[in-house]
Coordinates of C-alpha atoms in Angstrom, one line a residue:
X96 CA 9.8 -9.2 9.0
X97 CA 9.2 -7.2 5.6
X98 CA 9.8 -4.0 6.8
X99 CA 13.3 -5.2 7.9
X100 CA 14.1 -7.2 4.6
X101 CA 12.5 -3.9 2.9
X102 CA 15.0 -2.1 5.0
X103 CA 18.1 -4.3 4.6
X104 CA 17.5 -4.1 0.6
X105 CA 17.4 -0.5 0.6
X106 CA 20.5 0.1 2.9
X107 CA 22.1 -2.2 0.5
X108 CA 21.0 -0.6 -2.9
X109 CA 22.1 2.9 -0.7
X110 CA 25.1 1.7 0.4
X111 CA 26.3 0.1 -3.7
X112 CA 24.9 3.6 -4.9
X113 CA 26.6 6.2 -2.6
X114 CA 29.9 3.5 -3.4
X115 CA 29.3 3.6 -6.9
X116 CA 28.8 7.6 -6.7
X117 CA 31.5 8.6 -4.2
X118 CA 34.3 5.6 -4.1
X119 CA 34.2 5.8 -0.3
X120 CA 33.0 4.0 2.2
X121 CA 31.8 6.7 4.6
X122 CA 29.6 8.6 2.4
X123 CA 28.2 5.4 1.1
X124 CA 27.6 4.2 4.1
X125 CA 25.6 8.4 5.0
X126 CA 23.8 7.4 1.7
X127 CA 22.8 3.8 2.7
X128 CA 21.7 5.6 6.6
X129 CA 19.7 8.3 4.7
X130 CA 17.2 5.7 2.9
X131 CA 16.6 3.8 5.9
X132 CA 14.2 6.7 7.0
X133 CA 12.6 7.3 3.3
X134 CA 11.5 2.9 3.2
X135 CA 10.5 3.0 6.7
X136 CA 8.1 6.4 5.8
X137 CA 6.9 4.0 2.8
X138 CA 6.4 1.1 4.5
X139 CA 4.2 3.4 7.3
X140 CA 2.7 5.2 4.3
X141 CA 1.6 1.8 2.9
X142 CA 0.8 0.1 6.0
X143 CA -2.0 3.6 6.8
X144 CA -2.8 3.4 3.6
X145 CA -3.8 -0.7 3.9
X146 CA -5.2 0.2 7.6
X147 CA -7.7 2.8 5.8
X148 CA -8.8 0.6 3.2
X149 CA -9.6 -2.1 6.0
X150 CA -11.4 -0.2 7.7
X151 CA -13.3 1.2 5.1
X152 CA -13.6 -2.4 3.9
X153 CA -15.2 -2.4 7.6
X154 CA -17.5 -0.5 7.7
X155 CA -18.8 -1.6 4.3
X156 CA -19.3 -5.1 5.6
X157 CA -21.1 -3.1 9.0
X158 CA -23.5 -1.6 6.8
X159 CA -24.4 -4.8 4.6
X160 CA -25.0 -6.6 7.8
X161 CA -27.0 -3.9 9.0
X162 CA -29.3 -3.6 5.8
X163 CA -29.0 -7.6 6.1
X164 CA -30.5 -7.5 9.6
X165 CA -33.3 -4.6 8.4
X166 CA -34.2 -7.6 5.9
X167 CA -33.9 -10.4 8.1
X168 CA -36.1 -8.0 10.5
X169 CA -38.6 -7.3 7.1
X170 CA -38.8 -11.2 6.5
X171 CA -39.3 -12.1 10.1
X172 CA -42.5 -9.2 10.1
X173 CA -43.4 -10.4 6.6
X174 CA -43.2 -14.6 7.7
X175 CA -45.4 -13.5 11.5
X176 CA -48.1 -11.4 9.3
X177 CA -48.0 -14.2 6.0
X178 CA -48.1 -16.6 9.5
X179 CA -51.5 -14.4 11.1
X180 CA -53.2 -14.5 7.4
X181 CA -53.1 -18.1 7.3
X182 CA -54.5 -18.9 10.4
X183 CA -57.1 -16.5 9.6
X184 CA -57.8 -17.8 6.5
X185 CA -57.7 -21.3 8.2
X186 CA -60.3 -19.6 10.6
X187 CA -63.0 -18.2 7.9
X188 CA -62.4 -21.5 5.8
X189 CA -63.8 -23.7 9.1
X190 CA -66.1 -20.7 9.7
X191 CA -67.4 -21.3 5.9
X192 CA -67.2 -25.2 5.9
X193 CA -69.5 -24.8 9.3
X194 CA -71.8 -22.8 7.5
X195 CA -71.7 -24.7 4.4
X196 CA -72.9 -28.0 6.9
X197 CA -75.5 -26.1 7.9
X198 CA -77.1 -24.8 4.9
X199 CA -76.9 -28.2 3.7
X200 CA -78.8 -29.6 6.5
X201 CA -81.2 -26.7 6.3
X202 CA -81.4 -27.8 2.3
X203 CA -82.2 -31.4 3.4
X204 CA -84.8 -30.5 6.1
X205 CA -86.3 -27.4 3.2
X206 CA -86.2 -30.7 1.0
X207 CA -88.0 -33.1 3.7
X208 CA -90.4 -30.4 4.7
X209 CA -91.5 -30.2 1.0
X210 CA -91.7 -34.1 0.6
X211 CA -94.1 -34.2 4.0
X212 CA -96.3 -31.3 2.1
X213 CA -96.6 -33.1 -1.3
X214 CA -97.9 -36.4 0.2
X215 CA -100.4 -34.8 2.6
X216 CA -101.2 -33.0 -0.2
X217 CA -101.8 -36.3 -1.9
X218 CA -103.5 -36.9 1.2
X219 CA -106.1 -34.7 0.9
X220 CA -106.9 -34.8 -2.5
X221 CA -107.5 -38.8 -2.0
X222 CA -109.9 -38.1 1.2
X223 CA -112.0 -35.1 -0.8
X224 CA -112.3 -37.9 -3.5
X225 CA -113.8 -40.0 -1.5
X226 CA -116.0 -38.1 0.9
X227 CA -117.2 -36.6 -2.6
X228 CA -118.7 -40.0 -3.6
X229 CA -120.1 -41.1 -0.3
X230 CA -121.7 -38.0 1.0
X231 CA -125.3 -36.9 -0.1
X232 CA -126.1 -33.6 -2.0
X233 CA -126.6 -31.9 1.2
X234 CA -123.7 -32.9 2.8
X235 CA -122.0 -31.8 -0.9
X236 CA -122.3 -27.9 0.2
X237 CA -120.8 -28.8 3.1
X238 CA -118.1 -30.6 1.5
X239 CA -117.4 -27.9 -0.6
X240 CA -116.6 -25.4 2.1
X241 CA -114.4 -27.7 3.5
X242 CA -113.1 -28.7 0.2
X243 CA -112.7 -24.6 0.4
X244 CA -110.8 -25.1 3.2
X245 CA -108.7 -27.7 2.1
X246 CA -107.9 -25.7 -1.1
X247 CA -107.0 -22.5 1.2
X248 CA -104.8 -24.7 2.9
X249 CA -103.6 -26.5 0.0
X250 CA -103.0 -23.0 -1.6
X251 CA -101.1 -21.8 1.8
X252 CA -99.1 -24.8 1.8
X253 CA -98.4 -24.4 -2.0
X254 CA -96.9 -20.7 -1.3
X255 CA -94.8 -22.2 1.3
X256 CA -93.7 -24.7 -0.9
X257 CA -92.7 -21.8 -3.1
X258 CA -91.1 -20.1 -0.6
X259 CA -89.3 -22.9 0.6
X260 CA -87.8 -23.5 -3.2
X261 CA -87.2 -19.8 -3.3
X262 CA -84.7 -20.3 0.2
X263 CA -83.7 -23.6 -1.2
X264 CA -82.5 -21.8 -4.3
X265 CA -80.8 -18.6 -2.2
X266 CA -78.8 -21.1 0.0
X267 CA -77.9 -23.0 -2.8
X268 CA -76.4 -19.7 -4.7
X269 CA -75.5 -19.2 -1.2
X270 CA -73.5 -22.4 -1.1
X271 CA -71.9 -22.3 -4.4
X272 CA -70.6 -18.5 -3.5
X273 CA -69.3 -20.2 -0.4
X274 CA -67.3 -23.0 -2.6
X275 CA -66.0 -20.2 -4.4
X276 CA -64.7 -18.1 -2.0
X277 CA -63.3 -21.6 0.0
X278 CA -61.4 -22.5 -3.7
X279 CA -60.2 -19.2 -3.5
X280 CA -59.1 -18.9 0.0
X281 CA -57.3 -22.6 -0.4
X282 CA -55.5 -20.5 -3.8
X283 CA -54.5 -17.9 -1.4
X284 CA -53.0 -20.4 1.0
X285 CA -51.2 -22.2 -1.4
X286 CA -49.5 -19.0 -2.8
X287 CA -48.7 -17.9 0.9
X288 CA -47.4 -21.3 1.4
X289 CA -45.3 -20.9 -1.3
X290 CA -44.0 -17.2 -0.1
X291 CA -43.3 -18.9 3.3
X292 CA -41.4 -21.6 1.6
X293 CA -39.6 -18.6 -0.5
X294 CA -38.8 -16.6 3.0
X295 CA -37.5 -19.7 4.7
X296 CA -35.0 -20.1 1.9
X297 CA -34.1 -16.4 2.1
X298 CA -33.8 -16.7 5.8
X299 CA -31.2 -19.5 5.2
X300 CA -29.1 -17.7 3.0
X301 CA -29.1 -14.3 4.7
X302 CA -27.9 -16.6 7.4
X303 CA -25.2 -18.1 5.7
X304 CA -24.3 -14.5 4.3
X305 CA -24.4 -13.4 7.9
X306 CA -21.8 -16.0 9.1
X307 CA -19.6 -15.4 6.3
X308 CA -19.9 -11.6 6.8
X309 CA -19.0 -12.4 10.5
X310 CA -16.1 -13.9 9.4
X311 CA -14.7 -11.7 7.2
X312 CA -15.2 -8.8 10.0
X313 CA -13.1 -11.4 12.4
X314 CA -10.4 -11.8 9.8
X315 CA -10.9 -8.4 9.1
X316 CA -10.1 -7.3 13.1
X317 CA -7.2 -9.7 13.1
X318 CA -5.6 -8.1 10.5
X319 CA -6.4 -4.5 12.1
X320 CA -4.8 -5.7 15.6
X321 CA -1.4 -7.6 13.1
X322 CA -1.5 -4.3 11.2
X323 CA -1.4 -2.1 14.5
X324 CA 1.2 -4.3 15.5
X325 CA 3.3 -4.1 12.7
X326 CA 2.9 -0.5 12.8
X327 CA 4.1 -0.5 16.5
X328 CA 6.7 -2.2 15.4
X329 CA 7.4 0.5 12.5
X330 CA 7.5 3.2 14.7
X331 CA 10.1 1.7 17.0
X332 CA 12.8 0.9 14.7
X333 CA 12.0 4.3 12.6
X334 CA 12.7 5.7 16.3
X335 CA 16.2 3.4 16.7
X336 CA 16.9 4.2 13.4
X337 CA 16.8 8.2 13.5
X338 CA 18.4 7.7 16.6
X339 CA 21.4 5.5 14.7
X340 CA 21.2 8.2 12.2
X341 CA 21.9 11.1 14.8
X342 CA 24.8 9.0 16.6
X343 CA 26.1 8.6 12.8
X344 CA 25.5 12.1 11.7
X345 CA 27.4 13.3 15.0
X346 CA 30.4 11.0 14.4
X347 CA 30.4 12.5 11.0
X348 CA 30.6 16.0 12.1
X349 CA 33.6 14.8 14.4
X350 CA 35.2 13.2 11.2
X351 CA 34.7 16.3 9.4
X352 CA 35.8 18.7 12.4
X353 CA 39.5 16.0 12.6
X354 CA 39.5 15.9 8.6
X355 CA 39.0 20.0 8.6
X356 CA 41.8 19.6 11.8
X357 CA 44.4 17.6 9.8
X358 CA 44.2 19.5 6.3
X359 CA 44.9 22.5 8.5
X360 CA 47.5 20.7 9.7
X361 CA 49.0 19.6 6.3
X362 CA 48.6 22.8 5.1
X363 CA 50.5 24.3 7.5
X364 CA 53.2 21.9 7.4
X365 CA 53.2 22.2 3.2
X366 CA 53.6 26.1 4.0
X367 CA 56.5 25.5 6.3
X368 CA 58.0 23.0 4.2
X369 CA 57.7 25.6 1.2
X370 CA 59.3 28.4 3.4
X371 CA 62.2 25.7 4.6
X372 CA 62.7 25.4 0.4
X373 CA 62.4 28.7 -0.3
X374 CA 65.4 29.3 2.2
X375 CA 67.4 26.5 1.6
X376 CA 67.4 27.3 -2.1
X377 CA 68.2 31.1 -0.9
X378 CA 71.2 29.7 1.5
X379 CA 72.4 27.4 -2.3
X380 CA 72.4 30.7 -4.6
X381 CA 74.3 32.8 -1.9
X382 CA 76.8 30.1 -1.5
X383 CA 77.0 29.7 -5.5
X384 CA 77.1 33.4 -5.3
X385 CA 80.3 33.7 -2.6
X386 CA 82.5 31.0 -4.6
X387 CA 82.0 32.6 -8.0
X388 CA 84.9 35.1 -8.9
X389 CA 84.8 38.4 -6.9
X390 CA 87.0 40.1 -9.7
X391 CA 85.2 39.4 -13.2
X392 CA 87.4 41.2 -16.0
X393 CA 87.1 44.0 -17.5
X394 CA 85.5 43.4 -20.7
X395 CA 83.1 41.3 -19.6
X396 CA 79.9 42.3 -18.8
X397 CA 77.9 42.8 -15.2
X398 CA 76.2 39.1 -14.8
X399 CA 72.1 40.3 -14.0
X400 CA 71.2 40.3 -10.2
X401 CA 70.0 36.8 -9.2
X402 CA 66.0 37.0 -8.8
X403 CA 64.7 36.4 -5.8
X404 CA 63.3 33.2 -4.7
X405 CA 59.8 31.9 -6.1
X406 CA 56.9 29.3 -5.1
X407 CA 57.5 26.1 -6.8
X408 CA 54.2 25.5 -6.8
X409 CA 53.8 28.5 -8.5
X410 CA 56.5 28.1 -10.9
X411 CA 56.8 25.0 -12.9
X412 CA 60.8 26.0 -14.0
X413 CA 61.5 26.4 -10.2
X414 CA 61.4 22.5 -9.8
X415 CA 64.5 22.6 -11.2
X416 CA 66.0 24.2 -8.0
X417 CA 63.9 22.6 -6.0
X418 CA 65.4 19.2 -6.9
X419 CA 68.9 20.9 -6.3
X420 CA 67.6 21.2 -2.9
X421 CA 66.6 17.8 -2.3
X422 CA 69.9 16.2 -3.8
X423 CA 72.0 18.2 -1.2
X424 CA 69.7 17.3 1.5
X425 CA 70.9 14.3 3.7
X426 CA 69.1 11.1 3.5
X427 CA 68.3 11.3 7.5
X428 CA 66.2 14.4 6.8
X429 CA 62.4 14.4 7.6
X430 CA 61.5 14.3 4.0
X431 CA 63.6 11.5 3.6
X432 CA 61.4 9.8 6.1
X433 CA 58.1 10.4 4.7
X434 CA 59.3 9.5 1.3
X435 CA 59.7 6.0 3.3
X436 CA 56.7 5.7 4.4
X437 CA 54.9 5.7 0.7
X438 CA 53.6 1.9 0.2
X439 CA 55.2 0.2 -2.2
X440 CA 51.5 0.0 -4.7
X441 CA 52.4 3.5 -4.8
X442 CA 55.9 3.7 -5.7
X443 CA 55.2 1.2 -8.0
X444 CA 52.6 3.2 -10.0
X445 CA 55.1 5.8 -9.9
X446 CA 57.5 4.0 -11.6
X447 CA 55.1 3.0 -14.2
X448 CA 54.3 6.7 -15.6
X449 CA 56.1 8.6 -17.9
X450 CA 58.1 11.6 -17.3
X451 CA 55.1 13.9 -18.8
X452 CA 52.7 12.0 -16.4
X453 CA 54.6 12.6 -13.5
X454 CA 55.0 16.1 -13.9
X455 CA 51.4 16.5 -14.1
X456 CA 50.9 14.2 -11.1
X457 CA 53.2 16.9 -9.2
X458 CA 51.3 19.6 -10.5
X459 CA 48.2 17.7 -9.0
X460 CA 49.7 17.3 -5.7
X461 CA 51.2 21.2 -5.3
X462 CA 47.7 22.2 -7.0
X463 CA 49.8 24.0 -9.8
X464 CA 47.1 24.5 -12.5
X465 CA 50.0 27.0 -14.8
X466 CA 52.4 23.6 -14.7
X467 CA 49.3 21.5 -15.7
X468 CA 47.7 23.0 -18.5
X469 CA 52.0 23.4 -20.1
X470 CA 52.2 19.7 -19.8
X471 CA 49.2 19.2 -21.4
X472 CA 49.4 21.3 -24.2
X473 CA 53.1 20.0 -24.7
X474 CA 51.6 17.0 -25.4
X475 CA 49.2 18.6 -27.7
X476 CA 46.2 17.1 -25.2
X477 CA 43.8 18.2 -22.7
X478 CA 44.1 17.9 -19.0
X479 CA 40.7 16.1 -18.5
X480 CA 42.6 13.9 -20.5
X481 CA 46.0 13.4 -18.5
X482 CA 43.7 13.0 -15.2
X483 CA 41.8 9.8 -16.9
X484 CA 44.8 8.4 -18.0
X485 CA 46.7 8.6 -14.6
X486 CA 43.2 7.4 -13.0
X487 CA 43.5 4.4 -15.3
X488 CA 46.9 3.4 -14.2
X489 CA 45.8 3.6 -11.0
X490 CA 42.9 1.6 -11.0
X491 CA 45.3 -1.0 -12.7
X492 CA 48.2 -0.9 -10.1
X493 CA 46.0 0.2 -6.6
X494 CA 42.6 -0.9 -7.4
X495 CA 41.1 2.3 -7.2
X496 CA 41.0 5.4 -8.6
X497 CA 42.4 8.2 -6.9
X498 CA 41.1 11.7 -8.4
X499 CA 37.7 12.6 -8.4
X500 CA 36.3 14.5 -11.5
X501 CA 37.1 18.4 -11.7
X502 CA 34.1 20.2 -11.3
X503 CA 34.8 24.2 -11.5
X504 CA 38.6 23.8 -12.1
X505 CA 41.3 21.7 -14.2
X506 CA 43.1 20.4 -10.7
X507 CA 41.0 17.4 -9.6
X508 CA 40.2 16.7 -6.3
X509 CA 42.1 14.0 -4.5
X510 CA 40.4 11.1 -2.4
X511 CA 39.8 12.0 1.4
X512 CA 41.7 8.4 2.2
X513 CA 45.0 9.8 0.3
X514 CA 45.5 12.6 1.6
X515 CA 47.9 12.6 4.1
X516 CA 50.0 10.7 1.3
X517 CA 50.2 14.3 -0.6
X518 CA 53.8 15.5 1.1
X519 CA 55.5 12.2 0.7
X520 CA 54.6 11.3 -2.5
X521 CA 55.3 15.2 -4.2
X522 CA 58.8 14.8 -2.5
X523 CA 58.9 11.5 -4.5
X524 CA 58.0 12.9 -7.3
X525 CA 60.5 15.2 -7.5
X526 CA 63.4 12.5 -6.9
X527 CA 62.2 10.8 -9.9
X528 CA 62.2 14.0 -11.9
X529 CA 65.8 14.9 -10.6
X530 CA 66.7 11.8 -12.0
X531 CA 65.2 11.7 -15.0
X532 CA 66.2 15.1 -16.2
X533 CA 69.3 16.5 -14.2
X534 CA 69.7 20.0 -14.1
X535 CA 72.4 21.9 -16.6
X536 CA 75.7 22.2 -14.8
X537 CA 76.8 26.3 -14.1
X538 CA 79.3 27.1 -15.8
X539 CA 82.1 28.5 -14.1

């Protein structure tokens, strides 16, 4: 629907332009035909221009939902690996809390075993005091070496005392590495918590940017099928529309070829109608010749041959005779008719001009540029001058204007629509001269 009110307006501003330019309605209308073609181009111009832009547009929004997708496939690797560290930090944390159970009940038994060595310990040392005060001298040496005994056993049991306090104190260093290490890992989780929290968010919005960008790619293939449409749609009436423009240009050339046909035409008939003139006016000076007197006296002197017959159109003093002609000729003639058929806006304007004007109108009509440029420079102006003027009182009494500007020459050209006006009308022109100024009488 825009490309035809786009269309409409510019066969509209073509047609006011070419009627503005040439005051007819047939070029206008050539003029208003020719930009048809020019805003349909535009409009295609403007619609492949918009369709290039889309799909540029296109494949922009392809290639962010590509590198969207290469992130949403990043995020998904990052969220399965982030997933696998957790559980294997969830793994060595139980590993670690298993092992810190154990080392604590391996503290507690190191502990017990130590507690069980102290009291036998306490044990013994009782028992040697007392087998020291009961038993005789004898029995003393005996004592001793068992007392030995108990002292090397005592002494063995002390080193593994030691030894145990030595592992006690590893697993405990042991154990505080492992709580550590489990305060670290439970640090690392919470970060990668935090990072999977991050992704998921991430994940939602790439989502929501996916669905809008899918959107916008629907939108953007509905326009792409309206557009192709429209251009569819372009290309037809383009096609009607040179095809109008050949039927026009072809009824133009026929115009042209019967315009070409009928000034032939008129100029043969303004030919013949000169040549009829020529020897009617001929036919009037013999007869003015025969009745003069065939004896002229003596004295008087030989009257200078007659010369011969000239052009009017060529002439400007020949209109003289020419109106001689057309008072003796009856009033059933065939000039008489066409002077009939004038319209009556006509005769009226040329009622309304001057004597001056209408002998530069007639020089107009018989093309007599001699007889135009006297007129004007008997009234000391310039024929540009008497065309305007006789344009303006035309435009007053008709409505329109009836010569066109001279381009190359003073004659003006005269509207295509008025030109089969141009025999009547000089005829009538001539009348009005006749009676305006009569001719000198001959004198006898």
């Amino acid at each position: 629907m825009n490309q035809l009110f786009f269309g409409g307006v510019a066969l509209t501003c073509g047609v006011g332009v070419g009627f503005l330019l040439f005051r007819e309605w047939k070029p206008a209308l050539l003029a208003g035909l020719t930009t048809l073609p020019a805003s349909y181009s535009g409009a295609l111009v403007v619609e492949f221009r918009r369709l290039e832009q889309d799909q540029r547009l296109r494949g922009s929004l392809r290639s962010q939902i590509q590198s969207l997708l290469e992130q949403r496939q990043q995020l998904y690797t990052t969220l399965s690996e982030a997933y696998r560290t957790q559980q294997e930090l969830q793994g060595s944390i139980q590993a670690l809390h298993q092992e810190r159970s154990q080392l604590l009940s391996r503290v507690s038994e190191l502990h017990q075993h130590r507690s069980e060595l102290y009291q036998e310990f306490e044990v013994l040392q009782h028992q040697k005091r007392q087998f020291a005060a009961k038993q005789p001298p004898k029995q003393l040496q005996a004592a001793a070496s068992e007392d030995q005994d108990l002292n090397n056993k005592l002494f063995s049991k002390t080193i593994q005392i030691q030894q145990a306090e030595i592992r006690f104190k590893q697993l405990k260093g042991e154990t505080d590495n492992l709580q550590n290490k489990i305060a670290q890992q439970k640090q690392e989780q919470e970060r990668l918590q935090q990072q999977i929290k991050q992704l998921f968010l991430e994940k939602e919005q790439l989502e929501v940017q996916k669905q809008s960008l899918t959107l916008a790619n629907n939108h953007l293939q509905e326009n792409h099928a309206e557009i192709k449409e429209g251009v569819a749609q372009l290309e037809t009436q383009r096609y009607e529309t040179e095809s109008q423009i050949y039927q026009k240009q072809l009824e133009l050339e026929q115009l042209e070829t019967q315009r070409q046909q009928l000034q032939d035409k008129i100029a043969q008939e303004q030919e013949e109608l000169l040549n009829k003139k020529a020897q009617k006016s001929q036919d009037n000076s013999d007869n003015l010749t025969k009745s003069a007197d065939p004896k002229p006296p003596e004295n008087a002197t030989s009257a200078p041959p007659s010369p011969p017959p000239s052009d009017p159109a060529k002439n400007p003093s020949d209109s003289l005779k020419t109106s001689e002609i057309l008072e003796n000729l009856p009033l059933t003639s065939p000039e008489a008719d066409k002077i009939e058929e004038i319209p009556s806006e006509w005769l009226e304007l040329v009622q309304e001009l001057t004597s001056p004007e209408t002998e530069a109108l007639q020089a107009i009509l018989t093309q007599n540029e001699t007889q135009l440029k006297t007129i004007a420079d008997t009234l000391a102006t310039m024929p540009e001058v008497l065309i305007e003027t006789l344009n303006e009182k035309a435009l007053n009494t008709l409505g329109d204007t009836v010569f066109a500007s001279p381009s190359s020459t003073v004659i003006p050209e005269i509207h295509e629509e008025y030109q089969d006006l141009i025999p009547p009308l000089t005829q009538h022109c001539q009348v009005i001269l006749q009676e305006t100024n009569p001719p000198p009488k001959k004198l006898e």
